[in-house]
mmCIF file of C-alpha atoms and ligand atoms in Angstrom:
data_model
loop_
_atom_site.group_PDB
_atom_site.id
_atom_site.type_symbol
_atom_site.label_atom_id
_atom_site.label_comp_id
_atom_site.label_asym_id
_atom_site.label_seq_id
_atom_site.Cartn_x
_atom_site.Cartn_y
_atom_site.Cartn_z
ATOM 1 C CA UNK A 258 108.557 151.479 96.388
ATOM 2 C CA UNK A 259 106.829 148.635 97.415
ATOM 3 C CA UNK A 260 102.630 148.405 95.597
ATOM 4 C CA UNK A 261 100.425 145.964 96.738
ATOM 5 C CA UNK A 262 97.531 145.830 94.270
ATOM 6 C CA UNK A 263 94.501 143.081 95.224
ATOM 7 C CA UNK A 264 96.790 141.402 96.990
ATOM 8 C CA UNK A 265 94.804 137.938 98.593
ATOM 9 C CA UNK A 266 95.704 134.166 99.266
ATOM 10 C CA UNK A 267 93.657 131.787 100.387
ATOM 11 C CA UNK A 268 94.438 128.666 102.461
ATOM 12 C CA UNK A 269 91.995 126.606 101.399
ATOM 13 C CA UNK A 270 88.443 127.769 102.520
ATOM 14 C CA UNK A 271 90.372 130.624 104.196
ATOM 15 C CA UNK A 272 91.374 134.114 103.234
ATOM 16 C CA UNK A 273 94.986 135.091 105.132
ATOM 17 C CA UNK A 274 94.877 137.949 102.831
ATOM 18 C CA UNK A 275 92.127 139.794 101.354
ATOM 19 C CA UNK A 276 92.036 142.213 98.364
ATOM 20 C CA UNK A 277 94.914 144.568 100.014
ATOM 21 C CA UNK A 278 95.167 147.746 98.069
ATOM 22 C CA UNK A 279 98.138 149.246 98.836
ATOM 23 C CA UNK A 280 101.223 151.970 97.957
ATOM 24 C CA UNK A 281 104.687 151.612 100.807
ATOM 25 C CA UNK A 282 106.064 154.436 100.240
ATOM 26 C CA UNK A 283 110.196 155.602 100.132
ATOM 27 C CA UNK A 284 111.226 158.292 103.083
ATOM 28 C CA UNK A 285 109.252 156.627 105.209
ATOM 29 C CA UNK A 286 108.974 154.117 108.033
ATOM 30 C CA UNK A 287 105.185 151.828 107.916
ATOM 31 C CA UNK A 288 104.196 150.503 110.062
ATOM 32 C CA UNK A 289 102.764 147.553 109.404
ATOM 33 C CA UNK A 290 100.166 146.506 112.068
ATOM 34 C CA UNK A 291 97.048 143.998 112.463
ATOM 35 C CA UNK A 292 96.448 141.196 114.932
ATOM 36 C CA UNK A 293 97.567 137.782 115.364
ATOM 37 C CA UNK A 294 96.088 135.960 112.253
ATOM 38 C CA UNK A 295 95.601 139.865 110.616
ATOM 39 C CA UNK A 296 98.017 138.025 107.409
ATOM 40 C CA UNK A 297 101.088 140.610 108.552
ATOM 41 C CA UNK A 298 103.640 137.583 107.733
ATOM 42 C CA UNK A 299 102.217 135.648 105.112
ATOM 43 C CA UNK A 300 101.868 139.442 103.396
ATOM 44 C CA UNK A 301 105.080 139.958 103.660
ATOM 45 C CA UNK A 302 105.753 136.128 102.115
ATOM 46 C CA UNK A 303 104.459 137.169 99.080
ATOM 47 C CA UNK A 304 106.173 140.629 98.694
ATOM 48 C CA UNK A 305 109.013 138.696 98.840
ATOM 49 C CA UNK A 306 108.627 135.796 96.666
ATOM 50 C CA UNK A 307 108.433 133.285 99.261
ATOM 51 C CA UNK A 308 104.762 132.172 99.066
ATOM 52 C CA UNK A 309 102.685 133.040 95.886
ATOM 53 C CA UNK A 310 98.943 135.619 96.088
ATOM 54 C CA UNK A 311 96.243 133.489 94.817
ATOM 55 C CA UNK A 312 95.505 136.468 93.057
ATOM 56 C CA UNK A 313 96.622 140.062 92.529
ATOM 57 C CA UNK A 314 100.011 141.599 92.775
ATOM 58 C CA UNK A 315 103.304 142.830 95.395
ATOM 59 C CA UNK A 316 105.379 144.225 92.589
ATOM 60 C CA UNK A 317 108.661 146.109 94.447
ATOM 61 C CA UNK A 318 109.956 149.230 92.031
ATOM 62 C CA UNK A 319 107.583 148.061 89.508
ATOM 63 C CA UNK A 320 109.027 143.702 89.702
ATOM 64 C CA UNK A 321 107.865 140.986 91.289
ATOM 65 C CA UNK A 322 110.796 140.219 94.412
ATOM 66 C CA UNK A 323 111.138 136.713 91.925
ATOM 67 C CA UNK A 324 111.687 139.165 88.911
ATOM 68 C CA UNK A 325 114.552 140.935 90.240
ATOM 69 C CA UNK A 326 117.991 141.098 89.268
ATOM 70 C CA UNK A 327 120.136 141.719 92.428
ATOM 71 C CA UNK A 328 117.654 141.511 94.626
ATOM 72 C CA UNK A 329 119.377 141.260 97.797
ATOM 73 C CA UNK A 330 121.001 144.875 96.491
ATOM 74 C CA UNK A 331 117.179 146.003 96.302
ATOM 75 C CA UNK A 332 115.808 144.238 99.363
ATOM 76 C CA UNK A 333 116.028 143.652 102.690
ATOM 77 C CA UNK A 334 114.518 141.117 105.059
ATOM 78 C CA UNK A 335 114.288 140.554 108.635
ATOM 79 C CA UNK A 336 111.884 137.878 108.991
ATOM 80 C CA UNK A 337 110.608 136.154 112.125
ATOM 81 C CA UNK A 338 111.783 132.574 111.729
ATOM 82 C CA UNK A 339 115.934 132.874 112.003
ATOM 83 C CA UNK A 340 117.710 131.348 109.107
ATOM 84 C CA UNK A 341 121.331 130.323 110.524
ATOM 85 C CA UNK A 342 123.064 127.478 111.016
ATOM 86 C CA UNK A 343 123.700 127.240 114.840
ATOM 87 C CA UNK A 344 127.221 126.019 114.420
ATOM 88 C CA UNK A 345 128.629 129.296 112.082
ATOM 89 C CA UNK A 346 129.304 132.436 113.335
ATOM 90 C CA UNK A 347 128.115 135.679 112.676
ATOM 91 C CA UNK A 348 130.732 136.662 110.163
ATOM 92 C CA UNK A 349 131.028 132.757 108.872
ATOM 93 C CA UNK A 350 126.834 133.246 108.142
ATOM 94 C CA UNK A 351 127.392 137.047 106.603
ATOM 95 C CA UNK A 352 130.713 136.329 104.211
ATOM 96 C CA UNK A 353 128.396 133.040 103.012
ATOM 97 C CA UNK A 354 125.862 135.523 102.084
ATOM 98 C CA UNK A 355 127.764 138.387 100.842
ATOM 99 C CA UNK A 356 130.110 136.046 98.340
ATOM 100 C CA UNK A 357 126.763 134.819 97.242
ATOM 101 C CA UNK A 358 125.182 137.848 95.769
ATOM 102 C CA UNK A 359 128.766 139.569 94.892
ATOM 103 C CA UNK A 360 129.455 141.770 97.695
ATOM 104 C CA UNK A 361 133.208 141.975 99.539
ATOM 105 C CA UNK A 362 134.437 140.794 103.442
ATOM 106 C CA UNK A 363 134.531 144.333 104.247
ATOM 107 C CA UNK A 364 130.607 144.939 104.112
ATOM 108 C CA UNK A 365 130.329 142.616 106.546
ATOM 109 C CA UNK A 366 133.273 143.885 109.441
ATOM 110 C CA UNK A 367 130.490 147.256 108.060
ATOM 111 C CA UNK A 368 127.818 145.579 109.446
ATOM 112 C CA UNK A 369 129.020 143.543 112.249
ATOM 113 C CA UNK A 370 129.630 146.798 113.893
ATOM 114 C CA UNK A 371 127.214 148.821 112.914
ATOM 115 C CA UNK A 372 124.726 146.105 114.460
ATOM 116 C CA UNK A 373 127.130 145.921 117.742
ATOM 117 C CA UNK A 374 128.407 142.425 116.646
ATOM 118 C CA UNK A 375 132.118 142.785 115.730
ATOM 119 C CA UNK A 376 133.566 140.998 119.001
ATOM 120 C CA UNK A 377 130.782 138.610 119.029
ATOM 121 C CA UNK A 378 131.446 137.773 115.266
ATOM 122 C CA UNK A 379 133.787 134.317 115.691
ATOM 123 C CA UNK A 380 130.453 132.826 118.353
ATOM 124 C CA UNK A 381 128.777 131.029 117.118
ATOM 125 C CA UNK A 382 125.385 131.450 116.422
ATOM 126 C CA UNK A 383 123.725 128.936 118.121
ATOM 127 C CA UNK A 384 124.849 131.242 121.150
ATOM 128 C CA UNK A 385 123.400 134.622 120.395
ATOM 129 C CA UNK A 386 121.185 135.145 122.820
ATOM 130 C CA UNK A 387 117.620 136.840 120.566
ATOM 131 C CA UNK A 388 118.918 139.826 120.931
ATOM 132 C CA UNK A 389 121.910 139.457 118.863
ATOM 133 C CA UNK A 390 120.040 137.197 116.776
ATOM 134 C CA UNK A 391 117.987 140.205 115.534
ATOM 135 C CA UNK A 392 121.530 142.571 115.502
ATOM 136 C CA UNK A 393 122.618 139.917 113.296
ATOM 137 C CA UNK A 394 119.267 139.292 110.957
ATOM 138 C CA UNK A 395 119.682 143.352 110.602
ATOM 139 C CA UNK A 396 123.116 142.984 109.802
ATOM 140 C CA UNK A 397 121.802 140.633 106.966
ATOM 141 C CA UNK A 398 118.941 142.800 105.852
ATOM 142 C CA UNK A 399 121.348 145.286 105.135
ATOM 143 C CA UNK A 400 124.303 143.742 104.039
ATOM 144 C CA UNK A 401 123.743 143.944 100.035
ATOM 145 C CA UNK A 402 122.674 148.301 101.063
ATOM 146 C CA UNK A 403 118.719 147.854 100.158
ATOM 147 C CA UNK A 404 116.921 150.813 99.119
ATOM 148 C CA UNK A 405 114.193 148.782 100.578
ATOM 149 C CA UNK A 406 113.717 147.148 104.049
ATOM 150 C CA UNK A 407 111.284 145.171 105.021
ATOM 151 C CA UNK A 408 111.524 143.959 108.812
ATOM 152 C CA UNK A 409 109.242 141.538 110.550
ATOM 153 C CA UNK A 410 108.737 141.915 114.289
ATOM 154 C CA UNK A 411 112.689 143.886 114.635
ATOM 155 C CA UNK A 412 112.934 144.357 118.130
ATOM 156 C CA UNK A 413 111.304 140.800 119.649
ATOM 157 C CA UNK A 414 113.374 139.845 122.367
ATOM 158 C CA UNK A 415 115.861 143.419 122.250
ATOM 159 C CA UNK A 416 115.954 144.941 125.579
ATOM 160 C CA UNK A 417 114.691 148.945 126.125
ATOM 161 C CA UNK A 418 119.445 149.821 124.451
ATOM 162 C CA UNK A 419 118.303 147.096 122.068
ATOM 163 C CA UNK A 420 114.928 148.627 120.756
ATOM 164 C CA UNK A 421 116.151 152.523 120.884
ATOM 165 C CA UNK A 422 118.685 151.055 119.054
ATOM 166 C CA UNK A 423 116.397 149.373 116.375
ATOM 167 C CA UNK A 424 114.370 152.520 116.370
ATOM 168 C CA UNK A 425 116.951 155.104 115.792
ATOM 169 C CA UNK A 426 118.521 152.559 112.470
ATOM 170 C CA UNK A 427 114.849 152.840 111.177
ATOM 171 C CA UNK A 428 114.705 156.272 111.584
ATOM 172 C CA UNK A 429 118.569 156.712 109.819
ATOM 173 C CA UNK A 430 117.741 154.695 106.978
ATOM 174 C CA UNK A 431 114.175 155.697 106.059
ATOM 175 C CA UNK A 432 115.693 159.490 106.350
ATOM 176 C CA UNK A 433 118.549 158.710 103.433
ATOM 177 C CA UNK A 434 115.559 158.051 101.455
ATOM 178 C CA UNK A 435 114.943 154.253 101.703
ATOM 179 C CA UNK A 436 111.662 152.543 102.506
ATOM 180 C CA UNK A 437 111.391 150.882 105.461
ATOM 181 C CA UNK A 438 108.346 148.865 106.280
ATOM 182 C CA UNK A 439 108.400 147.563 109.720
ATOM 183 C CA UNK A 440 105.621 145.073 111.308
ATOM 184 C CA UNK A 441 105.207 145.197 115.186
ATOM 185 C CA UNK A 442 102.624 144.434 117.699
ATOM 186 C CA UNK A 443 104.021 147.512 119.785
ATOM 187 C CA UNK A 444 101.460 150.072 119.522
ATOM 188 C CA UNK A 445 103.721 151.935 121.551
ATOM 189 C CA UNK A 446 107.170 151.056 119.792
ATOM 190 C CA UNK A 447 105.709 152.144 116.174
ATOM 191 C CA UNK A 448 104.067 155.731 118.030
ATOM 192 C CA UNK A 449 107.726 156.206 118.740
ATOM 193 C CA UNK A 450 108.939 155.201 115.060
ATOM 194 C CA UNK A 451 106.614 155.309 112.878
ATOM 195 C CA UNK A 452 105.664 157.719 109.306
ATOM 196 C CA UNK A 453 102.907 156.292 107.883
ATOM 197 C CA UNK A 454 100.427 153.197 108.921
ATOM 198 C CA UNK A 455 99.039 150.299 107.184
ATOM 199 C CA UNK A 456 96.569 148.054 109.804
ATOM 200 C CA UNK A 457 95.102 145.096 107.949
ATOM 201 C CA UNK A 458 92.521 142.727 110.604
ATOM 202 C CA UNK A 459 91.001 139.909 109.439
ATOM 203 C CA UNK A 460 93.407 140.227 105.405
ATOM 204 C CA UNK A 461 91.775 143.510 105.259
ATOM 205 C CA UNK A 462 93.388 146.672 104.815
ATOM 206 C CA UNK A 463 91.254 148.841 107.909
ATOM 207 C CA UNK A 464 94.091 152.109 107.780
ATOM 208 C CA UNK A 465 96.311 153.512 105.970
ATOM 209 C CA UNK A 466 96.603 156.814 106.776
ATOM 210 C CA UNK A 467 100.172 159.196 108.410
ATOM 211 C CA UNK A 468 100.257 158.001 112.407
ATOM 212 C CA UNK A 469 99.339 162.061 113.152
ATOM 213 C CA UNK A 470 96.016 161.489 111.754
ATOM 214 C CA UNK A 471 95.691 157.996 112.979
ATOM 215 C CA UNK A 472 95.803 159.439 116.401
ATOM 216 C CA UNK A 473 93.405 163.148 115.929
ATOM 217 C CA UNK A 474 90.938 160.551 115.046
ATOM 218 C CA UNK A 475 90.762 158.318 117.552
ATOM 219 C CA UNK A 476 87.849 159.274 120.765
ATOM 220 C CA UNK A 477 89.193 162.214 123.174
ATOM 221 C CA UNK A 478 89.582 161.235 126.666
ATOM 222 C CA UNK A 479 88.440 163.680 129.780
ATOM 223 C CA UNK A 480 89.598 162.774 133.266
ATOM 224 C CA UNK A 481 87.808 164.736 135.670
ATOM 225 C CA UNK A 482 87.370 165.001 139.528
ATOM 226 C CA UNK A 483 85.748 166.638 141.852
ATOM 227 C CA UNK A 484 85.855 166.902 145.886
ATOM 228 C CA UNK A 485 81.245 167.403 144.918
ATOM 229 C CA UNK A 486 79.771 164.206 144.374
ATOM 230 C CA UNK A 487 76.580 165.252 144.194
ATOM 231 C CA UNK A 488 77.122 167.694 141.660
ATOM 232 C CA UNK A 489 79.840 166.208 140.475
ATOM 233 C CA UNK A 490 76.482 163.532 139.508
ATOM 234 C CA UNK A 491 75.002 166.459 137.780
ATOM 235 C CA UNK A 492 77.577 166.688 135.524
ATOM 236 C CA UNK A 493 77.444 163.386 134.614
ATOM 237 C CA UNK A 494 74.242 162.983 133.467
ATOM 238 C CA UNK A 495 74.104 166.269 131.710
ATOM 239 C CA UNK A 496 76.961 164.875 129.505
ATOM 240 C CA UNK A 497 75.175 161.850 129.116
ATOM 241 C CA UNK A 498 71.962 163.527 128.013
ATOM 242 C CA UNK A 499 73.942 165.517 125.291
ATOM 243 C CA UNK A 500 75.186 161.625 123.885
ATOM 244 C CA UNK A 501 78.627 162.137 125.562
ATOM 245 C CA UNK A 502 79.836 158.544 126.800
ATOM 246 C CA UNK A 503 81.271 158.763 130.469
ATOM 247 C CA UNK A 504 82.698 156.265 132.893
ATOM 248 C CA UNK A 505 83.090 155.983 136.911
ATOM 249 C CA UNK A 506 86.610 155.329 137.848
ATOM 250 C CA UNK A 507 86.681 153.838 141.643
ATOM 251 C CA UNK A 508 88.073 156.444 142.692
ATOM 252 C CA UNK A 509 84.700 158.720 142.062
ATOM 253 C CA UNK A 510 86.504 160.385 138.971
ATOM 254 C CA UNK A 511 84.953 160.258 135.432
ATOM 255 C CA UNK A 512 86.627 160.003 132.382
ATOM 256 C CA UNK A 513 84.154 160.612 129.144
ATOM 257 C CA UNK A 514 84.967 160.682 126.183
ATOM 258 C CA UNK A 515 84.420 163.129 122.746
ATOM 259 C CA UNK A 516 84.301 166.104 124.309
ATOM 260 C CA UNK A 517 86.430 168.814 124.429
ATOM 261 C CA UNK A 518 88.343 169.803 128.642
ATOM 262 C CA UNK A 519 86.715 173.465 127.595
ATOM 263 C CA UNK A 520 83.600 172.258 127.166
ATOM 264 C CA UNK A 521 82.845 170.299 130.247
ATOM 265 C CA UNK A 522 84.511 173.097 132.351
ATOM 266 C CA UNK A 523 81.583 175.378 131.030
ATOM 267 C CA UNK A 524 79.739 173.190 132.058
ATOM 268 C CA UNK A 525 81.127 172.543 135.111
ATOM 269 C CA UNK A 526 81.377 176.431 135.478
ATOM 270 C CA UNK A 527 77.372 176.525 135.108
ATOM 271 C CA UNK A 528 76.688 173.768 137.341
ATOM 272 C CA UNK A 529 78.364 175.372 140.704
ATOM 273 C CA UNK A 530 80.678 172.455 140.024
ATOM 274 C CA UNK A 531 84.329 172.659 141.732
ATOM 275 C CA UNK A 532 86.423 171.078 139.563
ATOM 276 C CA UNK A 533 89.981 169.248 141.311
ATOM 277 C CA UNK A 534 91.098 167.236 138.108
ATOM 278 C CA UNK A 535 90.315 168.759 134.222
ATOM 279 C CA UNK A 536 92.770 166.961 132.653
ATOM 280 C CA UNK A 537 92.820 166.144 128.734
ATOM 281 C CA UNK A 538 94.176 162.703 128.565
ATOM 282 C CA UNK A 539 95.773 162.319 125.343
ATOM 283 C CA UNK A 540 94.764 160.029 122.601
ATOM 284 C CA UNK A 541 97.361 157.088 122.184
ATOM 285 C CA UNK A 542 97.523 155.304 119.152
ATOM 286 C CA UNK A 543 96.866 152.131 121.418
ATOM 287 C CA UNK A 544 93.632 153.532 121.844
ATOM 288 C CA UNK A 545 92.912 154.477 118.053
ATOM 289 C CA UNK A 546 94.149 150.950 116.912
ATOM 290 C CA UNK A 547 91.561 148.761 119.110
ATOM 291 C CA UNK A 548 88.817 150.929 118.153
ATOM 292 C CA UNK A 549 89.937 150.120 115.065
ATOM 293 C CA UNK A 550 90.846 146.820 115.262
ATOM 294 C CA UNK A 551 88.253 145.415 117.767
ATOM 295 C CA UNK A 552 86.084 143.521 115.132
ATOM 296 C CA UNK A 553 88.828 141.206 113.923
ATOM 297 C CA UNK A 554 90.358 140.141 116.244
ATOM 298 C CA UNK A 555 90.369 136.079 116.341
ATOM 299 C CA UNK A 556 90.395 135.396 120.210
ATOM 300 C CA UNK A 557 89.733 138.201 123.385
ATOM 301 C CA UNK A 558 91.685 140.936 123.811
ATOM 302 C CA UNK A 559 90.611 142.792 125.986
ATOM 303 C CA UNK A 560 91.015 141.119 128.752
ATOM 304 C CA UNK A 561 94.829 141.692 128.134
ATOM 305 C CA UNK A 562 94.720 144.879 127.239
ATOM 306 C CA UNK A 563 92.882 146.015 130.444
ATOM 307 C CA UNK A 564 90.091 147.875 128.251
ATOM 308 C CA UNK A 565 86.488 147.164 128.606
ATOM 309 C CA UNK A 566 85.038 148.703 125.589
ATOM 310 C CA UNK A 567 81.016 147.619 126.544
ATOM 311 C CA UNK A 568 82.189 149.747 130.263
ATOM 312 C CA UNK A 569 82.602 152.593 127.746
ATOM 313 C CA UNK A 570 79.550 152.461 126.107
ATOM 314 C CA UNK A 571 80.033 149.759 123.781
ATOM 315 C CA UNK A 572 81.904 151.969 120.997
HETATM 316 N N1 ATP B 706 100.710 127.599 105.672
HETATM 317 C C1 ATP B 706 99.200 128.210 106.105
HETATM 318 N N2 ATP B 706 98.392 127.454 105.732
HETATM 319 C C2 ATP B 706 97.472 127.705 106.146
HETATM 320 N N3 ATP B 706 96.854 128.483 106.721
HETATM 321 C C3 ATP B 706 97.498 129.521 107.152
HETATM 322 C C4 ATP B 706 98.972 129.915 106.157
HETATM 323 N N4 ATP B 706 99.728 130.902 107.113
HETATM 324 C C5 ATP B 706 99.243 131.036 107.493
HETATM 325 N N5 ATP B 706 97.204 130.679 107.966
HETATM 326 C C6 ATP B 706 96.563 131.655 108.511
HETATM 327 O O1 ATP B 706 96.205 132.634 107.944
HETATM 328 C C7 ATP B 706 95.691 134.122 108.814
HETATM 329 C C8 ATP B 706 97.099 134.859 108.856
HETATM 330 O O2 ATP B 706 98.172 134.266 108.961
HETATM 331 P P1 ATP B 706 99.202 135.199 109.526
HETATM 332 O O3 ATP B 706 101.206 134.382 109.603
HETATM 333 O O4 ATP B 706 100.046 136.009 107.821
HETATM 334 O O5 ATP B 706 99.189 136.267 110.198
HETATM 335 P P2 ATP B 706 100.256 137.121 111.281
HETATM 336 O O6 ATP B 706 98.796 138.628 110.927
HETATM 337 O O7 ATP B 706 101.512 137.263 110.762
HETATM 338 O O8 ATP B 706 100.236 136.694 112.616
HETATM 339 P P3 ATP B 706 100.896 137.307 113.967
HETATM 340 O O9 ATP B 706 100.770 138.400 113.924
HETATM 341 O O10 ATP B 706 100.308 135.880 114.835
HETATM 342 O O11 ATP B 706 102.473 136.527 113.560
HETATM 343 C C9 ATP B 706 95.658 132.819 109.539
HETATM 344 O O12 ATP B 706 94.545 132.781 110.667
HETATM 345 C C10 ATP B 706 96.705 132.044 109.476
HETATM 346 O O13 ATP B 706 96.473 130.814 111.001
#
């Protein structure tokens, strides 16, 4: 278990992490999400004793990381920056790490096999692809058989097979009762992987909830299409008058927000409107996330996300 209590980090006048209080529980994959500059890496560095909090605490099983007697056996970490000597092979790197912590060479071979690097284990790490580097990092994180795993953007640079492999590995590690805390920018990936999400923006906690709750709480949208454009306009007017957000798409269909398909179907029936489309769109984590973090962006994002909040009524 990882416990953050009013964890705060200031750099000069800038508050990178702002009174973060959250508990990351074992037996689950907890996703750690936030826009660029939200404070994820700073939080992770403080948990791992690589940065000192300005105030508050980050504890692992009730202790500071720096007070753990065998940290590598308690916590495995994969950080964004590669910390492998480029001239060293994967095997030499892991063996050196293992020796420092009293871990045998047998475990090194097991971890190389687990991450699929046995054949490449003799090559210089400098010649590795980004994906191979990530696999090596994961092998290093697992070397001490730790009960807690902290992974900063683990699927960075991996191909689709690699992404699936990391996802299955994280799920398996959580199923063994370990605490798995994983940061990511990829909302779709987290939707498939995480049980629970911690979302931050500008250093502050925005959400700490099971993923299902977050998705259920996001706005519900329905796509409505009809060949009778005049009556469809009448339907749009009725819905708008009732406070429903309605957007007209380029193809003439409507996207409504905050009302069920059943309600729209009934209303259309009452107006004598023939519908060709009445399609409840799945609320995705992406939408829930965009809604939550909208106010805490360091840079504009909507253009990149293809999501224009203003056109939807400025939610
Ligand atoms: N050593 C530092 N000195 C000054 N400011 C810093 C330092 N480290 C981080 N910051 C600032 O603190 C804020 C949080 O940064 P952090 O890297 O933790 O965010 P992040 O959520 O990990 O972002 P990203 O997803 O882009 O990596 C940013 O505004 C960043 O510029």
